[in-house]
């Protein structure tokens, strides 16, 4: 599966963005999809995940209640809706897919990655 992330941009604190992860080459519901982010000088961290078939969801504590992950099987896309954005959410956001296994924030377990989209939260 090939992934393409989009939807990043500049937003003020408290604002919202919706990121998209469009899949091609395979159906997105056959994969567990996780959003990761990497801020300057920091390690890549898992943000949110939606598992294949069972539709289990996982969120990092730092984004619970503010971010929502969803999957559109018709358009073969996974979304990350981000509300109440904070400056500390500033990072490059990546989507990644794994064929086997459920949600995990361990980046090394994902073989397929999108190119990343930059989210900047600043006034």
JSON list of C-alpha atoms in Angstrom, two decimals:
[
{"chain": "A", "resi": 1, "resn": "UNK", "atom": "CA", "xyz": [0.00, 0.00, 0.00]},
{"chain": "A", "resi": 2, "resn": "UNK", "atom": "CA", "xyz": [1.19, 3.54, -0.77]},
{"chain": "A", "resi": 3, "resn": "UNK", "atom": "CA", "xyz": [0.21, 6.37, 1.55]},
{"chain": "A", "resi": 4, "resn": "UNK", "atom": "CA", "xyz": [-0.02, 10.10, 0.98]},
{"chain": "A", "resi": 5, "resn": "UNK", "atom": "CA", "xyz": [-0.56, 12.46, 3.91]},
{"chain": "A", "resi": 6, "resn": "UNK", "atom": "CA", "xyz": [-1.97, 15.94, 3.44]},
{"chain": "A", "resi": 7, "resn": "UNK", "atom": "CA", "xyz": [-3.90, 18.68, 5.22]},
{"chain": "A", "resi": 8, "resn": "UNK", "atom": "CA", "xyz": [-1.21, 20.30, 7.31]},
{"chain": "A", "resi": 9, "resn": "UNK", "atom": "CA", "xyz": [-0.78, 24.03, 7.62]},
{"chain": "A", "resi": 10, "resn": "UNK", "atom": "CA", "xyz": [-0.49, 27.01, 9.93]},
{"chain": "A", "resi": 11, "resn": "UNK", "atom": "CA", "xyz": [-3.21, 27.40, 12.54]},
{"chain": "A", "resi": 12, "resn": "UNK", "atom": "CA", "xyz": [-3.64, 29.54, 15.63]},
{"chain": "A", "resi": 13, "resn": "UNK", "atom": "CA", "xyz": [-3.78, 27.98, 19.10]},
{"chain": "A", "resi": 14, "resn": "UNK", "atom": "CA", "xyz": [-7.25, 26.64, 19.75]},
{"chain": "A", "resi": 15, "resn": "UNK", "atom": "CA", "xyz": [-7.87, 26.08, 16.06]},
{"chain": "A", "resi": 16, "resn": "UNK", "atom": "CA", "xyz": [-8.61, 22.92, 14.10]},
{"chain": "A", "resi": 17, "resn": "UNK", "atom": "CA", "xyz": [-7.19, 20.96, 11.20]},
{"chain": "A", "resi": 18, "resn": "UNK", "atom": "CA", "xyz": [-8.07, 17.70, 9.52]},
{"chain": "A", "resi": 19, "resn": "UNK", "atom": "CA", "xyz": [-5.28, 15.57, 8.14]},
{"chain": "A", "resi": 20, "resn": "UNK", "atom": "CA", "xyz": [-5.87, 13.01, 5.40]},
{"chain": "A", "resi": 21, "resn": "UNK", "atom": "CA", "xyz": [-3.99, 9.81, 4.68]},
{"chain": "A", "resi": 22, "resn": "UNK", "atom": "CA", "xyz": [-4.96, 8.59, 1.21]},
{"chain": "A", "resi": 23, "resn": "UNK", "atom": "CA", "xyz": [-4.11, 4.99, 0.37]},
{"chain": "A", "resi": 24, "resn": "UNK", "atom": "CA", "xyz": [-3.50, 3.45, -3.03]},
{"chain": "A", "resi": 25, "resn": "UNK", "atom": "CA", "xyz": [-2.51, 0.02, -4.20]},
{"chain": "A", "resi": 26, "resn": "UNK", "atom": "CA", "xyz": [-4.64, -1.69, -1.58]},
{"chain": "A", "resi": 27, "resn": "UNK", "atom": "CA", "xyz": [-7.71, -1.09, 0.52]},
{"chain": "A", "resi": 28, "resn": "UNK", "atom": "CA", "xyz": [-7.13, 0.92, 3.66]},
{"chain": "A", "resi": 29, "resn": "UNK", "atom": "CA", "xyz": [-9.39, -1.28, 5.79]},
{"chain": "A", "resi": 30, "resn": "UNK", "atom": "CA", "xyz": [-6.94, -4.17, 5.37]},
{"chain": "A", "resi": 31, "resn": "UNK", "atom": "CA", "xyz": [-4.34, -2.27, 7.41]},
{"chain": "A", "resi": 32, "resn": "UNK", "atom": "CA", "xyz": [-3.89, -0.85, 10.86]},
{"chain": "A", "resi": 33, "resn": "UNK", "atom": "CA", "xyz": [-3.19, 2.84, 10.32]},
{"chain": "A", "resi": 34, "resn": "UNK", "atom": "CA", "xyz": [-1.34, 4.99, 12.82]},
{"chain": "A", "resi": 35, "resn": "UNK", "atom": "CA", "xyz": [-0.58, 8.69, 12.80]},
{"chain": "A", "resi": 36, "resn": "UNK", "atom": "CA", "xyz": [2.86, 9.63, 14.12]},
{"chain": "A", "resi": 37, "resn": "UNK", "atom": "CA", "xyz": [4.42, 13.02, 14.59]},
{"chain": "A", "resi": 38, "resn": "UNK", "atom": "CA", "xyz": [7.93, 14.33, 14.95]},
{"chain": "A", "resi": 39, "resn": "UNK", "atom": "CA", "xyz": [8.73, 17.74, 16.36]},
{"chain": "A", "resi": 40, "resn": "UNK", "atom": "CA", "xyz": [12.13, 19.39, 15.80]},
{"chain": "A", "resi": 41, "resn": "UNK", "atom": "CA", "xyz": [14.74, 17.81, 18.04]},
{"chain": "A", "resi": 42, "resn": "UNK", "atom": "CA", "xyz": [12.36, 15.15, 19.32]},
{"chain": "A", "resi": 43, "resn": "UNK", "atom": "CA", "xyz": [11.76, 11.49, 18.59]},
{"chain": "A", "resi": 44, "resn": "UNK", "atom": "CA", "xyz": [8.87, 10.32, 16.45]},
{"chain": "A", "resi": 45, "resn": "UNK", "atom": "CA", "xyz": [5.86, 9.51, 18.60]},
{"chain": "A", "resi": 46, "resn": "UNK", "atom": "CA", "xyz": [2.58, 7.71, 17.99]},
{"chain": "A", "resi": 47, "resn": "UNK", "atom": "CA", "xyz": [-0.45, 9.99, 18.11]},
{"chain": "A", "resi": 48, "resn": "UNK", "atom": "CA", "xyz": [-3.48, 7.92, 17.14]},
{"chain": "A", "resi": 49, "resn": "UNK", "atom": "CA", "xyz": [-4.32, 4.59, 15.57]},
{"chain": "A", "resi": 50, "resn": "UNK", "atom": "CA", "xyz": [-7.26, 2.77, 14.02]},
{"chain": "A", "resi": 51, "resn": "UNK", "atom": "CA", "xyz": [-7.00, -0.97, 13.67]},
{"chain": "A", "resi": 52, "resn": "UNK", "atom": "CA", "xyz": [-8.02, -2.96, 10.61]},
{"chain": "A", "resi": 53, "resn": "UNK", "atom": "CA", "xyz": [-11.41, -4.68, 10.61]},
{"chain": "A", "resi": 54, "resn": "UNK", "atom": "CA", "xyz": [-12.17, -4.32, 14.32]},
{"chain": "A", "resi": 55, "resn": "UNK", "atom": "CA", "xyz": [-12.06, -0.54, 14.26]},
{"chain": "A", "resi": 56, "resn": "UNK", "atom": "CA", "xyz": [-10.33, -0.26, 17.63]},
{"chain": "A", "resi": 57, "resn": "UNK", "atom": "CA", "xyz": [-8.89, 3.18, 18.25]},
{"chain": "A", "resi": 58, "resn": "UNK", "atom": "CA", "xyz": [-5.94, 4.38, 20.32]},
{"chain": "A", "resi": 59, "resn": "UNK", "atom": "CA", "xyz": [-4.86, 7.87, 21.32]},
{"chain": "A", "resi": 60, "resn": "UNK", "atom": "CA", "xyz": [-1.79, 9.20, 23.02]},
{"chain": "A", "resi": 61, "resn": "UNK", "atom": "CA", "xyz": [-2.60, 10.80, 26.37]},
{"chain": "A", "resi": 62, "resn": "UNK", "atom": "CA", "xyz": [-1.46, 14.16, 25.05]},
{"chain": "A", "resi": 63, "resn": "UNK", "atom": "CA", "xyz": [-4.21, 14.26, 22.40]},
{"chain": "A", "resi": 64, "resn": "UNK", "atom": "CA", "xyz": [-7.11, 12.39, 24.06]},
{"chain": "A", "resi": 65, "resn": "UNK", "atom": "CA", "xyz": [-10.31, 14.38, 23.86]},
{"chain": "A", "resi": 66, "resn": "UNK", "atom": "CA", "xyz": [-8.90, 16.69, 21.17]},
{"chain": "A", "resi": 67, "resn": "UNK", "atom": "CA", "xyz": [-8.04, 14.41, 18.24]},
{"chain": "A", "resi": 68, "resn": "UNK", "atom": "CA", "xyz": [-10.30, 11.92, 16.47]},
{"chain": "A", "resi": 69, "resn": "UNK", "atom": "CA", "xyz": [-9.24, 9.27, 13.98]},
{"chain": "A", "resi": 70, "resn": "UNK", "atom": "CA", "xyz": [-11.65, 7.91, 11.39]},
{"chain": "A", "resi": 71, "resn": "UNK", "atom": "CA", "xyz": [-11.61, 5.79, 8.26]},
{"chain": "A", "resi": 72, "resn": "UNK", "atom": "CA", "xyz": [-13.51, 6.30, 5.00]},
{"chain": "A", "resi": 73, "resn": "UNK", "atom": "CA", "xyz": [-13.45, 2.97, 3.19]},
{"chain": "A", "resi": 74, "resn": "UNK", "atom": "CA", "xyz": [-15.27, 4.36, 0.14]},
{"chain": "A", "resi": 75, "resn": "UNK", "atom": "CA", "xyz": [-12.54, 6.93, -0.51]},
{"chain": "A", "resi": 76, "resn": "UNK", "atom": "CA", "xyz": [-9.76, 4.71, 0.90]},
{"chain": "A", "resi": 77, "resn": "UNK", "atom": "CA", "xyz": [-8.65, 7.41, 3.31]},
{"chain": "A", "resi": 78, "resn": "UNK", "atom": "CA", "xyz": [-7.95, 7.75, 7.03]},
{"chain": "A", "resi": 79, "resn": "UNK", "atom": "CA", "xyz": [-8.50, 11.12, 8.68]},
{"chain": "A", "resi": 80, "resn": "UNK", "atom": "CA", "xyz": [-7.13, 12.73, 11.81]},
{"chain": "A", "resi": 81, "resn": "UNK", "atom": "CA", "xyz": [-9.37, 15.54, 13.04]},
{"chain": "A", "resi": 82, "resn": "UNK", "atom": "CA", "xyz": [-7.47, 17.81, 15.39]},
{"chain": "A", "resi": 83, "resn": "UNK", "atom": "CA", "xyz": [-9.25, 20.33, 17.61]},
{"chain": "A", "resi": 84, "resn": "UNK", "atom": "CA", "xyz": [-8.10, 22.69, 20.36]},
{"chain": "A", "resi": 85, "resn": "UNK", "atom": "CA", "xyz": [-4.64, 22.68, 18.88]},
{"chain": "A", "resi": 86, "resn": "UNK", "atom": "CA", "xyz": [-1.73, 23.74, 21.05]},
{"chain": "A", "resi": 87, "resn": "UNK", "atom": "CA", "xyz": [1.74, 25.02, 20.13]},
{"chain": "A", "resi": 88, "resn": "UNK", "atom": "CA", "xyz": [3.16, 21.72, 21.37]},
{"chain": "A", "resi": 89, "resn": "UNK", "atom": "CA", "xyz": [1.22, 19.93, 18.62]},
{"chain": "A", "resi": 90, "resn": "UNK", "atom": "CA", "xyz": [3.57, 21.53, 16.09]},
{"chain": "A", "resi": 91, "resn": "UNK", "atom": "CA", "xyz": [5.30, 18.73, 14.19]},
{"chain": "A", "resi": 92, "resn": "UNK", "atom": "CA", "xyz": [5.53, 16.87, 10.93]},
{"chain": "A", "resi": 93, "resn": "UNK", "atom": "CA", "xyz": [2.71, 14.33, 10.93]},
{"chain": "A", "resi": 94, "resn": "UNK", "atom": "CA", "xyz": [3.08, 10.97, 9.19]},
{"chain": "A", "resi": 95, "resn": "UNK", "atom": "CA", "xyz": [0.64, 8.16, 8.57]},
{"chain": "A", "resi": 96, "resn": "UNK", "atom": "CA", "xyz": [1.88, 4.60, 8.57]},
{"chain": "A", "resi": 97, "resn": "UNK", "atom": "CA", "xyz": [0.36, 1.19, 7.86]},
{"chain": "A", "resi": 98, "resn": "UNK", "atom": "CA", "xyz": [0.91, -2.33, 9.10]},
{"chain": "A", "resi": 99, "resn": "UNK", "atom": "CA", "xyz": [-0.73, -5.41, 7.61]},
{"chain": "A", "resi": 100, "resn": "UNK", "atom": "CA", "xyz": [-0.46, -7.67, 10.64]},
{"chain": "A", "resi": 101, "resn": "UNK", "atom": "CA", "xyz": [-1.25, -6.84, 14.22]},
{"chain": "A", "resi": 102, "resn": "UNK", "atom": "CA", "xyz": [-3.29, -4.20, 15.97]},
{"chain": "A", "resi": 103, "resn": "UNK", "atom": "CA", "xyz": [-2.56, -0.70, 17.12]},
{"chain": "A", "resi": 104, "resn": "UNK", "atom": "CA", "xyz": [0.94, 0.04, 18.35]},
{"chain": "A", "resi": 105, "resn": "UNK", "atom": "CA", "xyz": [2.87, 3.29, 18.85]},
{"chain": "A", "resi": 106, "resn": "UNK", "atom": "CA", "xyz": [6.14, 1.56, 17.91]},
{"chain": "A", "resi": 107, "resn": "UNK", "atom": "CA", "xyz": [7.29, 3.08, 14.66]},
{"chain": "A", "resi": 108, "resn": "UNK", "atom": "CA", "xyz": [9.61, 0.17, 13.84]},
{"chain": "A", "resi": 109, "resn": "UNK", "atom": "CA", "xyz": [6.63, -2.14, 13.37]},
{"chain": "A", "resi": 110, "resn": "UNK", "atom": "CA", "xyz": [5.30, -0.16, 10.40]},
{"chain": "A", "resi": 111, "resn": "UNK", "atom": "CA", "xyz": [6.64, -0.83, 6.91]},
{"chain": "A", "resi": 112, "resn": "UNK", "atom": "CA", "xyz": [4.57, 1.61, 4.86]},
{"chain": "A", "resi": 113, "resn": "UNK", "atom": "CA", "xyz": [4.86, 5.36, 5.45]},
{"chain": "A", "resi": 114, "resn": "UNK", "atom": "CA", "xyz": [3.47, 8.50, 3.89]},
{"chain": "A", "resi": 115, "resn": "UNK", "atom": "CA", "xyz": [5.71, 11.48, 3.19]},
{"chain": "A", "resi": 116, "resn": "UNK", "atom": "CA", "xyz": [4.59, 13.69, 6.10]},
{"chain": "A", "resi": 117, "resn": "UNK", "atom": "CA", "xyz": [2.65, 16.92, 6.37]},
{"chain": "A", "resi": 118, "resn": "UNK", "atom": "CA", "xyz": [3.71, 19.88, 8.52]},
{"chain": "A", "resi": 119, "resn": "UNK", "atom": "CA", "xyz": [1.39, 21.23, 11.20]},
{"chain": "A", "resi": 120, "resn": "UNK", "atom": "CA", "xyz": [2.37, 24.54, 12.78]},
{"chain": "A", "resi": 121, "resn": "UNK", "atom": "CA", "xyz": [0.37, 25.91, 15.70]},
{"chain": "A", "resi": 122, "resn": "UNK", "atom": "CA", "xyz": [1.33, 29.49, 16.35]},
{"chain": "A", "resi": 123, "resn": "UNK", "atom": "CA", "xyz": [-0.18, 32.92, 16.86]}
]
